[in-house]
PDB file of C-alpha atoms in Angstrom:
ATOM      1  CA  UNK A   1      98.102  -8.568 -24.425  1.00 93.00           C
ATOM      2  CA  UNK A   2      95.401  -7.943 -21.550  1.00 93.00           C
ATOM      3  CA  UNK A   3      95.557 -11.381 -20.901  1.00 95.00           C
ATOM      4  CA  UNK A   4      99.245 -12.361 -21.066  1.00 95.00           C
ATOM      5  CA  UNK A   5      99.421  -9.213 -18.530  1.00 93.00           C
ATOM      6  CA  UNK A   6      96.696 -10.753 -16.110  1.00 92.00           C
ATOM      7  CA  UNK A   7      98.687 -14.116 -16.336  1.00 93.00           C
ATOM      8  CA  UNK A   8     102.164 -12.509 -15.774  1.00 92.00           C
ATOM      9  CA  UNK A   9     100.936 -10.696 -12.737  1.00 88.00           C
ATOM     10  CA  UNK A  10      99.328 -13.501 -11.218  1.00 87.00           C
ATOM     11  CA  UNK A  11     101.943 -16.345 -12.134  1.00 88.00           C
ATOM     12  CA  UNK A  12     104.956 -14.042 -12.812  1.00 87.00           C
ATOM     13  CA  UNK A  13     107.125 -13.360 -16.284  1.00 92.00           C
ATOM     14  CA  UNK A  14     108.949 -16.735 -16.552  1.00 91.00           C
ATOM     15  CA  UNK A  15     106.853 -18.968 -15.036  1.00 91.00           C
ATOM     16  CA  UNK A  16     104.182 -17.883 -17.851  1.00 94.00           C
ATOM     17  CA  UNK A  17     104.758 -19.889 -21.065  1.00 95.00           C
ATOM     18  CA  UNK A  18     103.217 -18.461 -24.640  1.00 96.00           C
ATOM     19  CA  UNK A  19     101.720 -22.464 -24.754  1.00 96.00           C
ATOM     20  CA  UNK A  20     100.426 -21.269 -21.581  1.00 96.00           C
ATOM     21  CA  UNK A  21      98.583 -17.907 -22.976  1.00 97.00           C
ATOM     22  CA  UNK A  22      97.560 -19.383 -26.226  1.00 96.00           C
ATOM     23  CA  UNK A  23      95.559 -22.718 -24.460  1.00 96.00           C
ATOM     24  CA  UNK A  24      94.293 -19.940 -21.585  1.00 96.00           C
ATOM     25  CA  UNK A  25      92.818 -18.016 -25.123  1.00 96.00           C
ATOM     26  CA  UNK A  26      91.834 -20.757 -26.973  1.00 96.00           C
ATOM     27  CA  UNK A  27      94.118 -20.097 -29.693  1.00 96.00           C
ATOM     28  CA  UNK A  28      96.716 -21.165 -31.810  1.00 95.00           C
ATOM     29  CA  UNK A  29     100.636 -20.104 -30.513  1.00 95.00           C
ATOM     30  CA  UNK A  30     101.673 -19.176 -33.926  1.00 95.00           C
ATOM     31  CA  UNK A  31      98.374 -16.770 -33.867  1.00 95.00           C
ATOM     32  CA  UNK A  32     100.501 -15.178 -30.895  1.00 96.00           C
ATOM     33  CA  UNK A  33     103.644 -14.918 -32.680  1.00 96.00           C
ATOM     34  CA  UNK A  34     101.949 -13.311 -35.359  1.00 96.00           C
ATOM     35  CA  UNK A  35     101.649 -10.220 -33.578  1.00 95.00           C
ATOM     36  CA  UNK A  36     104.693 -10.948 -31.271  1.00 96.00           C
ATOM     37  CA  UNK A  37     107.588 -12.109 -32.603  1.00 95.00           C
ATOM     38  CA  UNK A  38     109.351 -13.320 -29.514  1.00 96.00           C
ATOM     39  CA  UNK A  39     108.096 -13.536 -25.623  1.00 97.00           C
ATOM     40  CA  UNK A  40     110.133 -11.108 -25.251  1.00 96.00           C
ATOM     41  CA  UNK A  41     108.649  -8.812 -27.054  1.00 97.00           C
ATOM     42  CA  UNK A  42     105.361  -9.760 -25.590  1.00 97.00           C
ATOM     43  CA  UNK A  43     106.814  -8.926 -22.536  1.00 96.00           C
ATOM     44  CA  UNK A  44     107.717  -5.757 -23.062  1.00 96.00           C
ATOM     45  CA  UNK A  45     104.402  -4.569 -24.552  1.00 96.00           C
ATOM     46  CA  UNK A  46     102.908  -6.134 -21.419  1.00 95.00           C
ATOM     47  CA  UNK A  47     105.169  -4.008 -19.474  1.00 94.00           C
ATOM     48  CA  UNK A  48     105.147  -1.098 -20.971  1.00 94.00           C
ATOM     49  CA  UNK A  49     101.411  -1.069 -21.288  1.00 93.00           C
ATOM     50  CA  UNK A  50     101.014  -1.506 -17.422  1.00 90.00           C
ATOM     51  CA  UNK A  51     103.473   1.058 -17.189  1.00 91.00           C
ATOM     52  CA  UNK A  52     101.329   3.412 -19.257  1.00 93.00           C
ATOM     53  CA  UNK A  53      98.209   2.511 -17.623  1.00 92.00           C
ATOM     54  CA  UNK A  54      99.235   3.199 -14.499  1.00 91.00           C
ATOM     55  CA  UNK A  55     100.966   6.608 -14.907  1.00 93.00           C
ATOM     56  CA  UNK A  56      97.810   7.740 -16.134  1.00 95.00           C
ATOM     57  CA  UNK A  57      95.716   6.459 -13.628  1.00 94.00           C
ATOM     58  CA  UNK A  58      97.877   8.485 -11.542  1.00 94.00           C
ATOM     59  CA  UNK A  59      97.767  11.432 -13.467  1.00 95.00           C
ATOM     60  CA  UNK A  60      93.772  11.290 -13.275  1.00 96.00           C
ATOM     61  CA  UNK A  61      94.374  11.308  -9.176  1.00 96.00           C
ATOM     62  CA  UNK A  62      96.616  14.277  -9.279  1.00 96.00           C
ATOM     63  CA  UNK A  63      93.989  16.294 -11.321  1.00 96.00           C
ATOM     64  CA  UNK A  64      91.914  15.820  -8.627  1.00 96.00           C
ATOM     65  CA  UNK A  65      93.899  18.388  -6.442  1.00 94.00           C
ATOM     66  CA  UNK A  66      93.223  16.265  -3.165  1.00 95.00           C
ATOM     67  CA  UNK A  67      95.177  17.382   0.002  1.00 95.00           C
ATOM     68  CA  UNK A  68      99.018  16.180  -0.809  1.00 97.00           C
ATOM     69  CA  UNK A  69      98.269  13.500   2.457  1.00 96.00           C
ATOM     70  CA  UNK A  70      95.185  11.951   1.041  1.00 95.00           C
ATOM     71  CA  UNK A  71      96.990  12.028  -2.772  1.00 96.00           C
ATOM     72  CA  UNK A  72      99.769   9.888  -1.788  1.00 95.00           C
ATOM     73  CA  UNK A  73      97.486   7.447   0.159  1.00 93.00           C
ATOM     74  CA  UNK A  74      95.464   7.130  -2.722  1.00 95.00           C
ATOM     75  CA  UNK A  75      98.119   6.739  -5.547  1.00 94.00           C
ATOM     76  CA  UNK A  76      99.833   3.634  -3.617  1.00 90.00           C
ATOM     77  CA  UNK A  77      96.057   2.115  -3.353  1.00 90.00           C
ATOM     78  CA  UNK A  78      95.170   2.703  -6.759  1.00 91.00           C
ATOM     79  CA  UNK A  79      98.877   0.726  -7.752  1.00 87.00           C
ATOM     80  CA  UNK A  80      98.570  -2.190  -5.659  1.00 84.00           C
ATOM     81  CA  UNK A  81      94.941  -2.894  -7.156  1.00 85.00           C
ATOM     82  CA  UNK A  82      96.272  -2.407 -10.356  1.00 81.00           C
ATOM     83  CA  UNK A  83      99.310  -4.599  -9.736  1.00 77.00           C
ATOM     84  CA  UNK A  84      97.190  -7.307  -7.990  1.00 62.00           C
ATOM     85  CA  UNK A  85      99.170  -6.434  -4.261  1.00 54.00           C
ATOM     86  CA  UNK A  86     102.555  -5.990  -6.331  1.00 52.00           C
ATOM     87  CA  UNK A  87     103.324  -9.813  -5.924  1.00 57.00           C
ATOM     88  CA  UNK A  88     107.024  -9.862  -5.764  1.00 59.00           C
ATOM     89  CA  UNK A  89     107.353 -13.262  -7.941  1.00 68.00           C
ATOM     90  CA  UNK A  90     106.784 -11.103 -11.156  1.00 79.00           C
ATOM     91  CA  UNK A  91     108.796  -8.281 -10.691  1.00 77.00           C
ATOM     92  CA  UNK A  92     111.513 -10.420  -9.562  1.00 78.00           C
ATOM     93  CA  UNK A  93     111.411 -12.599 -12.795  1.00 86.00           C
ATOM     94  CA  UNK A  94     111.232  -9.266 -14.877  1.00 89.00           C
ATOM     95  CA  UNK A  95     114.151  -8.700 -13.248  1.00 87.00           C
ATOM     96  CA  UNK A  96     115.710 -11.748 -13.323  1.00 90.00           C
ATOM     97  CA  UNK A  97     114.959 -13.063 -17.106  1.00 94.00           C
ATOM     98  CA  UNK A  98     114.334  -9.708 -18.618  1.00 95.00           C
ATOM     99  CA  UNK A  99     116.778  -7.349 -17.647  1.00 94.00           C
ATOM    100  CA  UNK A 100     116.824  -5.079 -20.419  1.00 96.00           C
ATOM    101  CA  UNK A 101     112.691  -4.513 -19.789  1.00 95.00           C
ATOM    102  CA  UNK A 102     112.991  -4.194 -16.284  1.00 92.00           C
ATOM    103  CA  UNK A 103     116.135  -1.765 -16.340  1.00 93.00           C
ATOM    104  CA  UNK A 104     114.247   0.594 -19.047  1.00 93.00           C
ATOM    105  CA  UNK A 105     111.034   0.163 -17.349  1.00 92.00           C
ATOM    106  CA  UNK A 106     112.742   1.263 -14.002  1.00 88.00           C
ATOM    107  CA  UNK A 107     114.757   3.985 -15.059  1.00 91.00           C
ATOM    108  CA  UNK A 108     111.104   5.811 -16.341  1.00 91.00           C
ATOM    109  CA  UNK A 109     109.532   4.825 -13.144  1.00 87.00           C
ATOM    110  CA  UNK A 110     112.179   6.600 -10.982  1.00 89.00           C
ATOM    111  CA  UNK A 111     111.755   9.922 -13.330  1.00 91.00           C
ATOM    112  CA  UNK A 112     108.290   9.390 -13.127  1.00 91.00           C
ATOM    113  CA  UNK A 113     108.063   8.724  -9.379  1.00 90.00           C
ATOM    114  CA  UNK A 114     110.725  11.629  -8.503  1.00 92.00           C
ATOM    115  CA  UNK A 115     108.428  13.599 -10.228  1.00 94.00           C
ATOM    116  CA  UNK A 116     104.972  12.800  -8.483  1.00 95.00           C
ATOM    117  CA  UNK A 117     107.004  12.598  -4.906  1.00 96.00           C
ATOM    118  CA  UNK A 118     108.641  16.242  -5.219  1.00 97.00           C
ATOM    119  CA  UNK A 119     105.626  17.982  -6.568  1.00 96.00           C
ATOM    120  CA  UNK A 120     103.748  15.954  -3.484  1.00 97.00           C
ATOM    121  CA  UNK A 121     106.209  17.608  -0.975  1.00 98.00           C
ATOM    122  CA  UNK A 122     106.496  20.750  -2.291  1.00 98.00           C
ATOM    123  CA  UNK A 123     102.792  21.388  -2.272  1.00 97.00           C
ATOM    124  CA  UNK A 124     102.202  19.564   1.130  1.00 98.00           C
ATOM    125  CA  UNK A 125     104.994  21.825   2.611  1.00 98.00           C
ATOM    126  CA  UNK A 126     103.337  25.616   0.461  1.00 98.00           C
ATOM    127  CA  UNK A 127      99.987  24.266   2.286  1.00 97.00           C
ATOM    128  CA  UNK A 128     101.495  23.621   5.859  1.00 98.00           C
ATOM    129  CA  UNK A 129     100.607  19.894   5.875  1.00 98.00           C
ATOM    130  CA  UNK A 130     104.201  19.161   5.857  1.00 98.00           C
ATOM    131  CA  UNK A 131     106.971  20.480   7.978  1.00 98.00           C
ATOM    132  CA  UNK A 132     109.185  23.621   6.564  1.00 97.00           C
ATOM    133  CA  UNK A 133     112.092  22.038   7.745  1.00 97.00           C
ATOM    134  CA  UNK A 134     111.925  19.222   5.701  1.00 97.00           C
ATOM    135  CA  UNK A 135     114.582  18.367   2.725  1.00 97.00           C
ATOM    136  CA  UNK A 136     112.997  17.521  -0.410  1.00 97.00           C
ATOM    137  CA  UNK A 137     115.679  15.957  -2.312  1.00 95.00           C
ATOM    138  CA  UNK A 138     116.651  13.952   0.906  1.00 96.00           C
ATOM    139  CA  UNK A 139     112.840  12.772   2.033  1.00 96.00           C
ATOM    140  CA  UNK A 140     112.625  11.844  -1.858  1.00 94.00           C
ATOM    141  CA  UNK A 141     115.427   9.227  -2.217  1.00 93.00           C
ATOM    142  CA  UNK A 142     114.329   8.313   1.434  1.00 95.00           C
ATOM    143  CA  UNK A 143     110.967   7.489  -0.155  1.00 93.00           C
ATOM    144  CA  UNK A 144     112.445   5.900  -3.034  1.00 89.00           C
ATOM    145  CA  UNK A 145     115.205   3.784  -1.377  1.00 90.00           C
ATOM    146  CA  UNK A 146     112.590   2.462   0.839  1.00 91.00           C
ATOM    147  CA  UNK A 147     109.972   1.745  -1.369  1.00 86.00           C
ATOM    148  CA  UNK A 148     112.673  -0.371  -3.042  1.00 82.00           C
ATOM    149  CA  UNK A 149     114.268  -1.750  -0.012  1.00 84.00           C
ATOM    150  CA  UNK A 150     110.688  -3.518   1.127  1.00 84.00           C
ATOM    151  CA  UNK A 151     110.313  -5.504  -2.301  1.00 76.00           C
ATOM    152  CA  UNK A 152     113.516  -7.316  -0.778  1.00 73.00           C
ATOM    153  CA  UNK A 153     112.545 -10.971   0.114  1.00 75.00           C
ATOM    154  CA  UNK A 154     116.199 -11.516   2.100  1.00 82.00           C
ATOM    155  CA  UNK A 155     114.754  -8.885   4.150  1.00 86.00           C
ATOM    156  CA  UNK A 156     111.113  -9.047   4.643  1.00 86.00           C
ATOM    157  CA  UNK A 157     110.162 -12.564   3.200  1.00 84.00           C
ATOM    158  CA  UNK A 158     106.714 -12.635   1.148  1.00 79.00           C
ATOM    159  CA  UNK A 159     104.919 -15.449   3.592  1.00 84.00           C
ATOM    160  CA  UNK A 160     105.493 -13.181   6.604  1.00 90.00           C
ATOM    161  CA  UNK A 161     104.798 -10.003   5.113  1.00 88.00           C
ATOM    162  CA  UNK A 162     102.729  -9.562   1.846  1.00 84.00           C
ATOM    163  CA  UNK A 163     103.691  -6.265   0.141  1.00 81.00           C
ATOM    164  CA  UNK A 164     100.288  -4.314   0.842  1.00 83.00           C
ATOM    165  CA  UNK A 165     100.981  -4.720   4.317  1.00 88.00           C
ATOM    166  CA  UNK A 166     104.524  -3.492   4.089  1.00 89.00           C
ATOM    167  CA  UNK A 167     103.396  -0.534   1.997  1.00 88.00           C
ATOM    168  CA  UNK A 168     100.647   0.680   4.530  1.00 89.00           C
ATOM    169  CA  UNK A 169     103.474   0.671   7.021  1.00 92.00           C
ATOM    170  CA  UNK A 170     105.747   2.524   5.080  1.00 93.00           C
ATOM    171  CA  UNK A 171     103.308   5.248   4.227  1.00 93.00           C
ATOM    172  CA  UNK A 172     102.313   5.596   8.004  1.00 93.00           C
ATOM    173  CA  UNK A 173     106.203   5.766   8.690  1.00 94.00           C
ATOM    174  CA  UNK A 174     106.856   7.886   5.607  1.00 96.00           C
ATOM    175  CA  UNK A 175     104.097  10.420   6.293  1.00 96.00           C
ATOM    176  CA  UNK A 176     104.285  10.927  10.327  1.00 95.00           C
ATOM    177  CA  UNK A 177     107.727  11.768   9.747  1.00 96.00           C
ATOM    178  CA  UNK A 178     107.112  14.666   7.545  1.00 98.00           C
ATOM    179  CA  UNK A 179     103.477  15.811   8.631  1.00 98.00           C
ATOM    180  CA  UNK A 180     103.288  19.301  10.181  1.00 98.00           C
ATOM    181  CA  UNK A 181     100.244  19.619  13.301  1.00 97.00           C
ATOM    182  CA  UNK A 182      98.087  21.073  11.085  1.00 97.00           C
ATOM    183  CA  UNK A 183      98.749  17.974   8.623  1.00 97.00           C
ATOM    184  CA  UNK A 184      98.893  15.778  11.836  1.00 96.00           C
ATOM    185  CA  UNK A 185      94.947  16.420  11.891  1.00 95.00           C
ATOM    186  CA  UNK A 186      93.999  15.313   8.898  1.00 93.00           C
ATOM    187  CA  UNK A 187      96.138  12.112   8.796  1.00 92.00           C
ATOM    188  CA  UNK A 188      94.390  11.346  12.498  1.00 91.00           C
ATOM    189  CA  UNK A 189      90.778  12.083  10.527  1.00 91.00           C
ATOM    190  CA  UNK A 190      92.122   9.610   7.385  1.00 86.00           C
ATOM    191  CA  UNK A 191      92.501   7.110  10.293  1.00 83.00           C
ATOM    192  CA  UNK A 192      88.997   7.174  11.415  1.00 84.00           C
ATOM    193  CA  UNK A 193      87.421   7.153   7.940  1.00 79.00           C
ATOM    194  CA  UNK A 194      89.962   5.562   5.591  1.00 69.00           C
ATOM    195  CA  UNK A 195      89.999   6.224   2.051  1.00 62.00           C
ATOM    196  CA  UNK A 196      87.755   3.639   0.272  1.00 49.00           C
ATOM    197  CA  UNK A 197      88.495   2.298  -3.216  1.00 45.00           C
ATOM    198  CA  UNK A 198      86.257   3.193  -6.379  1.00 42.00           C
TER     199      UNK A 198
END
């Protein structure tokens, strides 16, 4: 499965044959089907497994009670490493070939992410890093919808702008706009010593 997931990231879910996995092994294909019945199935417990991996990654930055600024920032680094700079050939062949998986998969992500963003806000604003004024169920979906809206290749196509790029500028758009003064500090301070990965 660890290896069928390092494939499908790199090559993307179609694309990725079990002939593929099995020679990339060294093993038989029917020693694959003996654990999964279908690719689809493989799929999935790829999927889900990232899924899972992830979320508690995520968890383990959260218990580390950084400043809500410096959270965010490192929760988006700490996914694109683990999703190899969210390529947008393999979530687009989820979705495309596996839309079951990718509709399941998505509809825990959004209660997942809904519930890492508000918590995010609501702490950032208690703390006065983020502005009072601010709507949390509005800046939410904002964050959501956009997040969404720059995996679109009709819109920003891959060889112009690979995703980690797109994502730093989102999060410098996404956070100036909320940021109080006092958070405006400490966002100018993450600029002159960025965050550095583990």
């Amino acid at each position: 499965m660890n290896k069928a997931t390092e494939m499908f990231l790199d090559l993307g879910f179609k694309s990725v044959t079990m002939d593929d996995i099995a020679e990339n092994l060294g093993i038989s294909k029917k020693t694959i089907y003996a654990h999964y019945k279908t690719k689809s199935k493989l799929v999935e417990a790829c999927s889900v497994e990232l899924y899972n991996s992830i979320t508690e990654g995520i968890d383990e930055i959260i218990a580390e009670e950084l400043n809500p600024i410096n959270e965010i920032l490192c929760i988006h680094q700490y996914i694109l490493k683990r999703l190899r700079e969210e390529k947008s050939s393999p979530q687009y062949q989820l979705k495309k070939y596996y839309p079951n998986i990718d509709k399941n998969l998505r509809i825990n992500k959004m209660d997942r992410m809904k519930e890492c963003v508000v918590f995010n806000l609501n702490r950032g604003i208690e703390e006065g890093l983020y502005r009072k004024d601010i709507r949390v169920d509005i800046v939410y979906r904002f964050y959501y919808m956009m997040l969404e809206g720059i995996k679109n290749s009709e819109y920003f196509p891959e060889e112009s702008y690979p995703t980690s790029f797109l994502v730093k500028h989102f999060l410098d758009y996404h956070i100036r706009g909320i940021v109080s003064t006092k958070g405006q500090v400490i966002l100018e301070e993450l600029a002159k010593n960025p965050i550095h990965e583990n």
